Coordinates of N, CA and C in Angstrom, one line a residue:
M473 N -29.1 -14.6 68.0 CA -27.8 -15.0 67.4 C -27.7 -14.2 66.0
E474 N -28.8 -14.1 65.3 CA -28.7 -13.4 64.0 C -28.2 -12.0 64.2
I475 N -28.7 -11.3 65.2 CA -28.4 -9.9 65.4 C -26.9 -9.8 65.8
L476 N -26.4 -10.7 66.6 CA -25.0 -10.7 66.9 C -24.1 -10.9 65.7
A477 N -24.6 -11.9 64.8 CA -23.8 -12.2 63.6 C -23.8 -10.9 62.7
R478 N -24.9 -10.2 62.5 CA -24.9 -9.1 61.7 C -24.0 -8.0 62.3
C479 N -24.1 -7.8 63.6 CA -23.2 -6.8 64.2 C -21.8 -7.1 64.0
S480 N -21.4 -8.4 64.2 CA -20.0 -8.8 64.0 C -19.5 -8.5 62.6
R481 N -20.4 -8.8 61.6 CA -20.0 -8.6 60.2 C -19.8 -7.1 60.0
Y482 N -20.7 -6.3 60.5 CA -20.6 -4.8 60.3 C -19.3 -4.3 60.9
Y483 N -19.0 -4.7 62.2 CA -17.8 -4.3 62.9 C -16.5 -4.7 62.1
M484 N -16.6 -5.9 61.5 CA -15.4 -6.3 60.7 C -15.3 -5.4 59.5
Y485 N -16.4 -5.2 58.9 CA -16.4 -4.3 57.7 C -15.9 -2.9 58.0
A486 N -16.4 -2.3 59.1 CA -15.9 -1.0 59.6 C -14.5 -1.0 59.9
H487 N -14.0 -2.1 60.5 CA -12.5 -2.1 60.9 C -11.7 -2.1 59.6
Y488 N -12.1 -2.9 58.6 CA -11.3 -2.9 57.4 C -11.4 -1.6 56.7
R489 N -12.6 -1.0 56.6 CA -12.8 0.3 55.9 C -11.9 1.4 56.5
H490 N -11.9 1.4 57.8 CA -11.1 2.4 58.6 C -9.6 2.3 58.2
L491 N -9.1 1.1 58.1 CA -7.7 0.9 57.8 C -7.4 1.3 56.3
T492 N -8.3 1.2 55.4 CA -8.1 1.4 54.0 C -8.6 2.6 53.4
N493 N -9.4 3.4 54.2 CA -10.1 4.6 53.6 C -10.0 5.7 54.7
S494 N -9.2 6.7 54.4 CA -9.0 7.7 55.4 C -10.3 8.5 55.7
K495 N -11.2 8.5 54.8 CA -12.5 9.2 54.9 C -13.5 8.4 55.8
F496 N -13.2 7.1 56.0 CA -14.1 6.3 56.9 C -13.6 6.4 58.3
V497 N -14.1 7.4 59.0 CA -13.6 7.7 60.4 C -14.4 7.1 61.4
I498 N -13.8 6.3 62.3 CA -14.5 5.7 63.4 C -13.4 5.6 64.6
N499 N -13.9 5.3 65.7 CA -13.0 5.1 66.9 C -12.5 3.6 66.8
K500 N -11.3 3.4 66.3 CA -10.8 2.1 66.1 C -10.9 1.2 67.3
H501 N -10.5 1.7 68.4 CA -10.5 0.9 69.6 C -11.9 0.4 70.0
I502 N -12.8 1.4 70.0 CA -14.2 1.0 70.4 C -14.8 0.0 69.4
N503 N -14.6 0.3 68.1 CA -15.1 -0.6 67.1 C -14.6 -2.0 67.2
Y504 N -13.3 -2.1 67.4 CA -12.6 -3.4 67.5 C -13.0 -4.2 68.8
T505 N -13.3 -3.4 69.9 CA -13.8 -4.0 71.1 C -15.1 -4.6 70.9
H506 N -16.0 -3.8 70.2 CA -17.3 -4.3 69.9 C -17.3 -5.6 69.0
L507 N -16.3 -5.6 68.1 CA -16.1 -6.8 67.2 C -15.8 -8.0 68.1
Q508 N -14.8 -7.8 68.9 CA -14.4 -8.9 69.8 C -15.6 -9.4 70.7
D509 N -16.2 -8.5 71.3 CA -17.3 -8.8 72.2 C -18.5 -9.5 71.5
S510 N -18.9 -8.9 70.4 CA -20.0 -9.5 69.6 C -19.7 -10.9 69.2
L511 N -18.5 -11.1 68.7 CA -18.1 -12.5 68.2 C -18.0 -13.5 69.4
A512 N -17.4 -13.0 70.5 CA -17.2 -13.8 71.6 C -18.6 -14.3 72.2
S513 N -19.5 -13.3 72.2 CA -20.9 -13.6 72.7 C -21.6 -14.6 71.8
L514 N -21.4 -14.4 70.5 CA -22.0 -15.3 69.5 C -21.5 -16.7 69.5
I515 N -20.2 -16.8 69.6 CA -19.5 -18.1 69.7 C -19.9 -18.8 70.9
G516 N -20.0 -18.1 72.0 CA -20.5 -18.6 73.3 C -21.8 -19.2 73.2
L517 N -22.7 -18.5 72.5 CA -24.1 -19.0 72.3 C -24.1 -20.3 71.4
Y518 N -23.3 -20.3 70.4 CA -23.1 -21.5 69.6 C -22.8 -22.7 70.4
F519 N -21.8 -22.5 71.3 CA -21.2 -23.7 72.1 C -22.1 -24.0 73.3
D520 N -22.9 -23.0 73.8 CA -23.8 -23.3 74.9 C -25.0 -24.0 74.4
H521 N -25.4 -23.9 73.1 CA -26.5 -24.6 72.6 C -26.0 -25.6 71.6
D522 N -25.8 -26.8 72.1 CA -25.2 -27.9 71.2 C -25.9 -28.1 69.9
D523 N -27.2 -27.9 69.9 CA -28.0 -28.1 68.7 C -27.7 -27.2 67.6
V524 N -27.1 -26.1 67.9 CA -26.8 -25.1 66.9 C -25.7 -25.6 65.9
I525 N -24.7 -26.3 66.4 CA -23.6 -26.8 65.5 C -23.7 -28.2 65.3
S526 N -24.5 -29.0 66.1 CA -24.5 -30.4 65.9 C -25.8 -30.9 65.2
N527 N -26.8 -30.1 65.1 CA -28.1 -30.5 64.6 C -27.9 -30.8 63.1
Q528 N -28.2 -32.0 62.7 CA -28.0 -32.4 61.3 C -29.1 -31.8 60.4
M529 N -30.2 -31.3 61.1 CA -31.3 -30.7 60.3 C -31.0 -29.3 60.0
T530 N -29.9 -28.7 60.5 CA -29.6 -27.3 60.2 C -29.3 -27.1 58.7
S531 N -29.9 -26.1 58.1 CA -29.8 -25.9 56.7 C -28.3 -25.7 56.3
Q532 N -28.0 -26.0 55.1 CA -26.6 -25.8 54.6 C -26.2 -24.3 54.7
H533 N -27.2 -23.4 54.4 CA -26.9 -22.0 54.5 C -26.5 -21.6 55.9
S534 N -27.3 -22.0 56.9 CA -27.1 -21.7 58.3 C -25.8 -22.2 58.8
R535 N -25.5 -23.4 58.3 CA -24.2 -24.0 58.8 C -23.0 -23.2 58.2
R536 N -23.2 -22.7 57.0 CA -22.1 -21.9 56.3 C -21.9 -20.6 57.1
V537 N -23.0 -20.0 57.5 CA -23.0 -18.8 58.4 C -22.2 -19.1 59.7
H538 N -22.6 -20.2 60.3 CA -22.0 -20.5 61.6 C -20.5 -20.8 61.4
M539 N -20.1 -21.5 60.4 CA -18.7 -21.7 60.1 C -17.9 -20.4 59.8
D540 N -18.6 -19.6 59.0 CA -17.9 -18.3 58.7 C -17.7 -17.5 60.0
M541 N -18.6 -17.4 60.9 CA -18.4 -16.7 62.1 C -17.3 -17.3 63.0
L542 N -17.3 -18.6 63.0 CA -16.2 -19.3 63.8 C -14.8 -19.0 63.2
A543 N -14.8 -19.0 61.8 CA -13.6 -18.8 61.1 C -13.1 -17.3 61.3
L544 N -14.1 -16.4 61.3 CA -13.8 -15.0 61.5 C -13.2 -14.8 63.0
Y545 N -13.8 -15.5 63.9 CA -13.4 -15.5 65.3 C -11.9 -16.0 65.4
L546 N -11.6 -17.0 64.7 CA -10.2 -17.5 64.7 C -9.2 -16.5 64.1
L547 N -9.7 -15.9 63.0 CA -8.8 -15.0 62.2 C -8.4 -13.7 63.0
I548 N -9.4 -13.2 63.7 CA -9.2 -11.9 64.5 C -8.5 -12.2 65.8
N549 N -8.4 -13.5 66.1 CA -7.6 -13.9 67.3 C -6.5 -14.9 66.9
I550 N -5.9 -14.7 65.8 CA -5.0 -15.7 65.2 C -3.8 -15.9 66.1
D551 N -3.4 -15.0 66.9 CA -2.2 -15.2 67.8 C -2.6 -15.8 69.1
S552 N -3.9 -16.2 69.3 CA -4.3 -16.8 70.5 C -4.4 -18.3 70.3
Q553 N -3.5 -19.0 70.9 CA -3.6 -20.5 70.8 C -4.7 -21.1 71.6
Q554 N -5.0 -20.3 72.7 CA -6.2 -20.8 73.6 C -7.5 -20.7 72.8
T555 N -7.7 -19.7 72.0 CA -8.9 -19.6 71.2 C -9.0 -20.7 70.2
L556 N -7.8 -21.0 69.5 CA -7.8 -22.1 68.6 C -8.2 -23.5 69.2
L557 N -7.5 -23.7 70.4 CA -7.8 -25.0 71.1 C -9.3 -25.1 71.5
H558 N -9.8 -24.0 72.0 CA -11.2 -24.0 72.4 C -12.2 -24.3 71.3
V559 N -11.9 -23.7 70.1 CA -12.8 -23.9 69.0 C -12.6 -25.4 68.5
L560 N -11.4 -25.9 68.4 CA -11.2 -27.2 68.0 C -11.8 -28.3 68.9
K561 N -11.9 -28.0 70.1 CA -12.5 -28.9 71.1 C -14.0 -29.0 70.9
K562 N -14.6 -27.9 70.4 CA -16.1 -27.8 70.4 C -16.7 -28.1 69.0
V563 N -16.0 -27.8 67.9 CA -16.7 -28.0 66.6 C -16.8 -29.5 66.2
P564 N -17.8 -29.8 65.5 CA -17.9 -31.2 65.0 C -16.8 -31.6 64.1
E565 N -16.4 -32.8 64.1 CA -15.3 -33.4 63.3 C -15.5 -33.0 61.8
E566 N -16.8 -33.2 61.4 CA -17.0 -32.9 59.9 C -16.7 -31.5 59.5
W567 N -16.9 -30.6 60.5 CA -16.6 -29.2 60.1 C -15.1 -28.9 59.8
R568 N -14.2 -29.8 60.5 CA -12.8 -29.6 60.2 C -12.4 -30.0 58.8
H569 N -13.3 -30.7 58.2 CA -13.0 -31.1 56.8 C -13.6 -30.2 55.7
D570 N -14.3 -29.2 56.2 CA -14.8 -28.2 55.3 C -13.7 -27.4 54.6
S571 N -13.7 -27.2 53.3 CA -12.6 -26.7 52.6 C -12.1 -25.3 53.2
T572 N -13.0 -24.4 53.4 CA -12.6 -23.1 53.9 C -12.2 -23.1 55.4
F573 N -13.1 -23.8 56.2 CA -12.8 -23.8 57.6 C -11.5 -24.5 57.9
S574 N -11.2 -25.6 57.2 CA -10.0 -26.3 57.5 C -8.7 -25.5 57.1
K575 N -8.9 -24.7 56.1 CA -7.7 -23.9 55.7 C -7.5 -22.8 56.7
V576 N -8.6 -22.3 57.3 CA -8.4 -21.3 58.3 C -7.7 -21.8 59.5
I577 N -8.1 -23.1 59.9 CA -7.4 -23.8 61.0 C -6.0 -24.0 60.7
K578 N -5.7 -24.4 59.5 CA -4.3 -24.6 59.1 C -3.5 -23.3 59.1
L579 N -4.1 -22.2 58.7 CA -3.5 -20.9 58.8 C -3.1 -20.5 60.2
C580 N -4.0 -20.8 61.1 CA -3.8 -20.5 62.5 C -2.6 -21.4 63.1
L581 N -2.6 -22.6 62.7 CA -1.5 -23.5 63.1 C -0.1 -23.1 62.6
V582 N -0.1 -22.7 61.3 CA 1.1 -22.3 60.7 C 1.6 -21.0 61.4
N583 N 0.7 -20.2 61.8 CA 1.0 -18.9 62.5 C 1.7 -19.1 63.8
V584 N 1.4 -20.3 64.4 CA 2.1 -20.6 65.7 C 3.6 -20.6 65.5
N585 N 4.1 -21.1 64.4 CA 5.5 -21.2 64.1 C 6.0 -20.0 63.3
K586 N 5.1 -19.0 63.1 CA 5.5 -17.8 62.3 C 6.1 -18.2 61.0
N587 N 5.6 -19.1 60.3 CA 6.0 -19.5 59.0 C 5.3 -18.6 58.0
Y588 N 5.8 -17.4 57.8 CA 5.1 -16.4 57.0 C 4.9 -16.8 55.5
Y589 N 5.9 -17.5 55.0 CA 5.8 -17.9 53.6 C 4.6 -18.8 53.4
N590 N 4.4 -19.8 54.3 CA 3.3 -20.7 54.1 C 2.0 -20.0 54.5
M591 N 2.0 -19.1 55.4 CA 0.8 -18.3 55.8 C 0.3 -17.6 54.5
I592 N 1.2 -16.9 53.8 CA 0.8 -16.2 52.6 C 0.2 -17.2 51.5
R593 N 0.8 -18.3 51.4 CA 0.3 -19.3 50.5 C -1.1 -19.8 50.8
I594 N -1.4 -20.0 52.1 CA -2.7 -20.4 52.5 C -3.7 -19.3 52.3
I595 N -3.3 -18.1 52.6 CA -4.2 -16.9 52.4 C -4.5 -16.8 50.9
Q596 N -3.5 -16.9 50.0 CA -3.7 -16.9 48.6 C -4.7 -17.9 48.1
D597 N -4.6 -19.1 48.7 CA -5.5 -20.2 48.3 C -6.9 -19.9 48.8
L598 N -7.1 -19.3 50.0 CA -8.4 -19.0 50.5 C -9.0 -17.8 49.7
A599 N -8.2 -16.8 49.4 CA -8.7 -15.6 48.7 C -9.2 -15.9 47.3
T600 N -8.6 -16.9 46.7 CA -9.0 -17.2 45.3 C -10.1 -18.3 45.2
S601 N -10.5 -18.7 46.4 CA -11.5 -19.7 46.5 C -12.9 -19.1 46.4
S602 N -13.8 -19.7 45.6 CA -15.2 -19.2 45.4 C -16.0 -19.5 46.7
S603 N -15.6 -20.4 47.6 CA -16.3 -20.7 48.8 C -15.9 -19.8 49.9
C604 N -14.9 -18.9 49.7 CA -14.5 -18.0 50.8 C -15.4 -16.8 50.8
S605 N -16.1 -16.4 51.8 CA -17.0 -15.3 51.9 C -16.3 -14.0 51.9
G606 N -17.1 -12.9 51.6 CA -16.5 -11.6 51.6 C -16.0 -11.1 52.9
I607 N -16.8 -11.5 54.0 CA -16.4 -11.0 55.3 C -15.1 -11.7 55.8
L608 N -14.8 -12.9 55.4 CA -13.6 -13.5 55.7 C -12.4 -12.9 54.9
K609 N -12.7 -12.4 53.7 CA -11.6 -11.8 52.9 C -11.2 -10.5 53.6
F610 N -12.1 -9.8 54.3 CA -11.7 -8.6 55.0 C -10.7 -9.0 56.1
A611 N -11.0 -10.0 56.9 CA -10.1 -10.5 57.9 C -8.7 -11.0 57.3
L612 N -8.8 -11.8 56.2 CA -7.7 -12.3 55.6 C -6.7 -11.2 55.1
A613 N -7.3 -10.1 54.6 CA -6.5 -9.0 54.1 C -5.7 -8.4 55.2
I614 N -6.3 -8.3 56.4 CA -5.6 -7.7 57.6 C -4.5 -8.7 58.1
V615 N -4.8 -10.0 58.1 CA -3.8 -11.0 58.5 C -2.6 -11.0 57.5
L616 N -3.0 -10.9 56.2 CA -2.0 -10.9 55.1 C -1.1 -9.7 55.3
A617 N -1.6 -8.5 55.6 CA -0.8 -7.3 55.7 C 0.2 -7.5 56.8
D618 N -0.2 -8.0 57.9 CA 0.7 -8.2 59.1 C 1.8 -9.3 58.7
A619 N 1.3 -10.3 58.0 CA 2.3 -11.4 57.7 C 3.3 -10.9 56.7
R620 N 2.9 -10.1 55.7 CA 3.8 -9.6 54.7 C 4.9 -8.7 55.3
E621 N 4.5 -7.9 56.3 CA 5.5 -7.0 56.9 C 6.4 -7.8 57.8
E622 N 5.9 -8.8 58.5 CA 6.8 -9.6 59.4 C 7.7 -10.4 58.5
F623 N 7.2 -10.9 57.4 CA 8.0 -11.7 56.5 C 9.2 -10.9 55.9
L624 N 8.9 -9.6 55.5 CA 9.9 -8.8 55.0 C 10.9 -8.5 56.0
K625 N 10.5 -8.2 57.2 CA 11.4 -7.9 58.4 C 12.3 -9.2 58.6
T626 N 11.7 -10.4 58.6 CA 12.5 -11.6 58.8 C 13.6 -11.7 57.7
L627 N 13.2 -11.5 56.4 CA 14.2 -11.6 55.3 C 15.3 -10.5 55.4
C628 N 14.9 -9.4 56.0 CA 15.9 -8.3 56.1 C 17.0 -8.7 57.2
F629 N 16.5 -9.5 58.1 CA 17.5 -10.0 59.2 C 18.3 -11.2 58.7
S630 N 17.6 -12.1 58.0 CA 18.2 -13.3 57.5 C 19.1 -13.1 56.3
H631 N 18.9 -12.1 55.5 CA 19.6 -11.8 54.3 C 20.4 -10.5 54.3
H632 N 20.6 -10.0 55.6 CA 21.3 -8.7 55.7 C 22.8 -8.9 55.3
S633 N 23.1 -8.0 54.3 CA 24.5 -8.0 53.7 C 24.6 -6.8 52.8
K634 N 25.8 -6.2 52.8 CA 26.0 -5.1 51.9 C 25.9 -5.6 50.4
M635 N 26.1 -6.8 50.2 CA 26.1 -7.3 48.8 C 24.8 -8.0 48.4
T636 N 23.8 -8.0 49.3 CA 22.5 -8.7 49.0 C 21.8 -7.9 47.9
R637 N 21.4 -8.6 46.9 CA 20.5 -8.0 45.8 C 19.4 -9.0 45.6
F638 N 18.2 -8.8 46.1 CA 17.2 -9.7 46.1 C 16.2 -9.3 45.0
P639 N 15.9 -10.2 44.0 CA 15.0 -9.9 42.9 C 13.6 -9.6 43.3
L640 N 13.1 -8.4 42.9 CA 11.7 -8.0 43.2 C 10.7 -9.0 42.6
S641 N 11.0 -9.6 41.5 CA 10.1 -10.5 40.9 C 9.8 -11.7 41.8
V642 N 10.9 -12.2 42.5 CA 10.8 -13.3 43.4 C 10.0 -12.9 44.6
L643 N 10.3 -11.7 45.2 CA 9.5 -11.2 46.3 C 8.0 -11.1 46.0
S644 N 7.7 -10.6 44.8 CA 6.3 -10.4 44.4 C 5.6 -11.8 44.4
Q645 N 6.2 -12.8 44.0 CA 5.6 -14.2 44.1 C 5.4 -14.6 45.5
W646 N 6.5 -14.4 46.3 CA 6.4 -14.9 47.7 C 5.4 -14.1 48.5
F647 N 5.2 -12.8 48.2 CA 4.4 -12.0 49.0 C 2.9 -11.9 48.4
Y648 N 2.6 -12.6 47.4 CA 1.3 -12.6 46.7 C 1.0 -11.2 46.3
V649 N 1.9 -10.6 45.4 CA 1.7 -9.3 44.9 C 1.8 -9.5 43.3
N650 N 0.8 -9.2 42.6 CA 0.8 -9.4 41.2 C 1.6 -8.5 40.4
D651 N 1.8 -7.2 40.9 CA 2.5 -6.2 40.2 C 3.8 -5.9 40.8
V652 N 4.9 -6.0 40.1 CA 6.2 -5.6 40.6 C 6.3 -4.2 41.1
D653 N 5.6 -3.3 40.5 CA 5.6 -1.9 40.9 C 5.0 -1.7 42.3
D654 N 4.0 -2.6 42.6 CA 3.4 -2.6 44.0 C 4.4 -3.1 45.0
M655 N 5.3 -4.0 44.5 CA 6.3 -4.6 45.4 C 7.4 -3.5 45.7
K656 N 7.7 -2.8 44.7 CA 8.6 -1.6 44.8 C 8.1 -0.7 45.8
Q657 N 6.9 -0.3 45.7 CA 6.3 0.6 46.7 C 6.3 0.1 48.1
F658 N 6.0 -1.2 48.2 CA 5.9 -1.9 49.5 C 7.3 -1.8 50.2
C659 N 8.4 -2.1 49.4 CA 9.7 -2.1 49.9 C 10.1 -0.6 50.3
S660 N 9.8 0.3 49.4 CA 10.1 1.7 49.7 C 9.5 2.2 51.0
E661 N 8.2 1.8 51.2 CA 7.5 2.2 52.4 C 8.2 1.7 53.6
H662 N 9.0 0.6 53.5 CA 9.7 0.1 54.6 C 11.2 0.5 54.6
N663 N 11.4 1.6 53.9 CA 12.7 2.2 53.9 C 13.9 1.4 53.3
L664 N 13.6 0.5 52.4 CA 14.6 -0.3 51.8 C 15.0 0.3 50.4
D665 N 16.3 0.2 50.1 CA 16.8 0.8 48.9 C 16.5 -0.1 47.7
L666 N 15.9 0.5 46.6 CA 15.6 -0.2 45.4 C 16.9 -0.2 44.5
L667 N 17.2 -1.2 43.9 CA 18.4 -1.3 43.0 C 17.9 -1.6 41.6
L668 N 17.3 -0.6 40.9 CA 16.6 -0.8 39.7 C 17.6 -1.1 38.5
E669 N 18.9 -0.6 38.7 CA 19.9 -0.9 37.7 C 20.3 -2.3 37.6
D670 N 20.0 -3.0 38.7 CA 20.4 -4.4 38.8 C 19.3 -5.4 38.4
G671 N 18.4 -4.9 37.6 CA 17.3 -5.7 37.1 C 16.2 -5.8 38.1
D672 N 15.8 -4.7 38.7 CA 14.7 -4.6 39.6 C 15.0 -5.5 40.8
A673 N 15.8 -5.0 41.7 CA 16.2 -5.8 42.9 C 16.0 -4.8 44.1
V674 N 16.1 -5.4 45.3 CA 16.0 -4.6 46.5 C 17.1 -5.0 47.5
K675 N 17.7 -4.1 48.2 CA 18.7 -4.4 49.2 C 18.1 -4.7 50.5
L676 N 18.2 -5.9 51.0 CA 17.5 -6.2 52.3 C 18.5 -5.9 53.4
S677 N 18.0 -5.0 54.3 CA 18.9 -4.6 55.4 C 18.1 -4.5 56.7
K678 N 18.6 -5.1 57.7 CA 18.0 -5.1 59.0 C 18.2 -3.7 59.7
V679 N 19.2 -2.9 59.2 CA 19.5 -1.6 59.7 C 18.5 -0.6 59.2
Q680 N 18.2 -0.7 57.9 CA 17.3 0.2 57.2 C 15.8 -0.1 57.4
F681 N 15.5 -1.3 57.6 CA 14.1 -1.7 57.7 C 13.3 -0.9 58.8
K682 N 12.1 -0.4 58.3 CA 11.2 0.3 59.3 C 9.8 -0.1 59.0
P683 N 9.0 -0.2 60.0 CA 7.6 -0.6 59.8 C 6.9 0.3 58.9
G684 N 6.0 -0.1 58.1 CA 5.3 0.7 57.2 C 4.2 1.5 57.9
E685 N 3.9 2.7 57.4 CA 2.9 3.5 58.0 C 1.5 3.4 57.3
N686 N 1.5 2.9 56.1 CA 0.2 2.7 55.4 C -0.2 1.3 55.3
F687 N -1.5 1.1 55.2 CA -2.1 -0.3 55.1 C -1.8 -0.7 53.6
P688 N -1.0 -1.7 53.4 CA -0.6 -2.1 52.0 C -1.7 -2.7 51.2
L689 N -1.7 -2.3 49.9 CA -2.6 -2.9 48.9 C -2.2 -4.4 48.7
C690 N -3.2 -5.2 48.4 CA -2.9 -6.6 48.0 C -4.1 -7.1 47.2
P691 N -4.0 -8.2 46.5 CA -5.1 -8.7 45.8 C -6.4 -9.0 46.6
V692 N -6.2 -9.4 47.8 CA -7.4 -9.7 48.6 C -8.2 -8.4 48.9
I693 N -7.4 -7.3 49.2 CA -8.0 -6.0 49.5 C -8.7 -5.5 48.2
Q694 N -8.1 -5.6 47.1 CA -8.7 -5.1 45.9 C -10.0 -5.8 45.6
Q695 N -10.1 -7.1 45.9 CA -11.4 -7.8 45.7 C -12.4 -7.3 46.7
C696 N -11.9 -7.0 47.9 CA -12.9 -6.6 49.0 C -13.5 -5.3 48.6
N697 N -12.8 -4.4 47.9 CA -13.4 -3.1 47.6 C -14.6 -3.2 46.7
D698 N -14.9 -4.3 46.1 CA -16.0 -4.5 45.3 C -17.3 -4.9 46.1
F699 N -17.1 -5.2 47.3 CA -18.3 -5.6 48.1 C -19.1 -4.5 48.6
D700 N -20.4 -4.7 48.6 CA -21.4 -3.7 49.0 C -21.8 -4.0 50.5
L701 N -22.0 -2.9 51.3 CA -22.3 -3.1 52.7 C -23.5 -3.9 52.9
S702 N -24.5 -3.7 52.0 CA -25.8 -4.5 52.2 C -25.6 -6.0 52.0
N703 N -24.6 -6.4 51.2 CA -24.3 -7.8 51.0 C -23.4 -8.3 52.2
I704 N -22.7 -7.4 52.8 CA -21.8 -7.9 53.9 C -22.6 -8.3 55.1
I705 N -23.6 -7.5 55.4 CA -24.4 -7.7 56.7 C -25.6 -8.6 56.5
S706 N -25.9 -8.9 55.2 CA -27.1 -9.7 55.0 C -26.7 -11.2 55.0
F707 N -27.7 -12.1 55.0 CA -27.5 -13.5 55.0 C -28.2 -14.1 53.8

C-alpha cells in the first residue's frame, strides 16, 4: 500500500508540473493513466481490508495519509458521481467530519450542480488551511483552473451585452485572484476586451470568449511551487 501511495503522489506531482512547467516533459496521457490506476488499486486495497480504515488503533499519521489518498481520488474524479457515492458508502462516519475530507466531499457535491462560485470558495478555504496537504493542493490547483474557466464562460453567457462593464476587482474576489493584473491577464487570455478607461472593467461576451491556452496562475499554484519533491513523496 505504501508503494502505491508513493507512486500516486509522484504521478500527481508530475501531472501538475507538466501543466505548469514547459521544461518538465512527460507523456501526459501515460502519466495520468498511471495516476488513476495507482489510486484505484490503492483505494481498492483500503476497502478490501476493512481494518485499514476502521481500525481504531491506526496511528493518526497513517489515518491522515489514508484520508489524503481518498481525497485525492475524489478530486481527480470530481466529475464522477459514481466515485463519490462509492467512497461515501465505504468510509467511516467519523471521517466525514474531518475538516479537510469533509470539505473535499462538499466540493464534489457542489460540482454536481456546477456552482462554480461556491466551488472556488471551498477551494480557497481548503488552500488556506494548515491541515490541507501539499499533494491535495496540486489537485485543487487543477480543479480551480477548470472551475475558473467554466465560471468565466458562464458569466460571459449570462451577462452578454454590448453595454456590460464588469469590474475586474469584483471578478478578482470571485475568482480567488489576489492581483487585479493577474485577472486582466486571465481575461485577455480568454479573448475578452479590457475596458481600462472605465475603472478597470471587462466586457463579458459569449461571442468573444475562447478557452485559454495556458494553465492559469493562482494562489494555490504559487504555494505549490514551494514544495520539494522529496517532501511530496515521503510520509
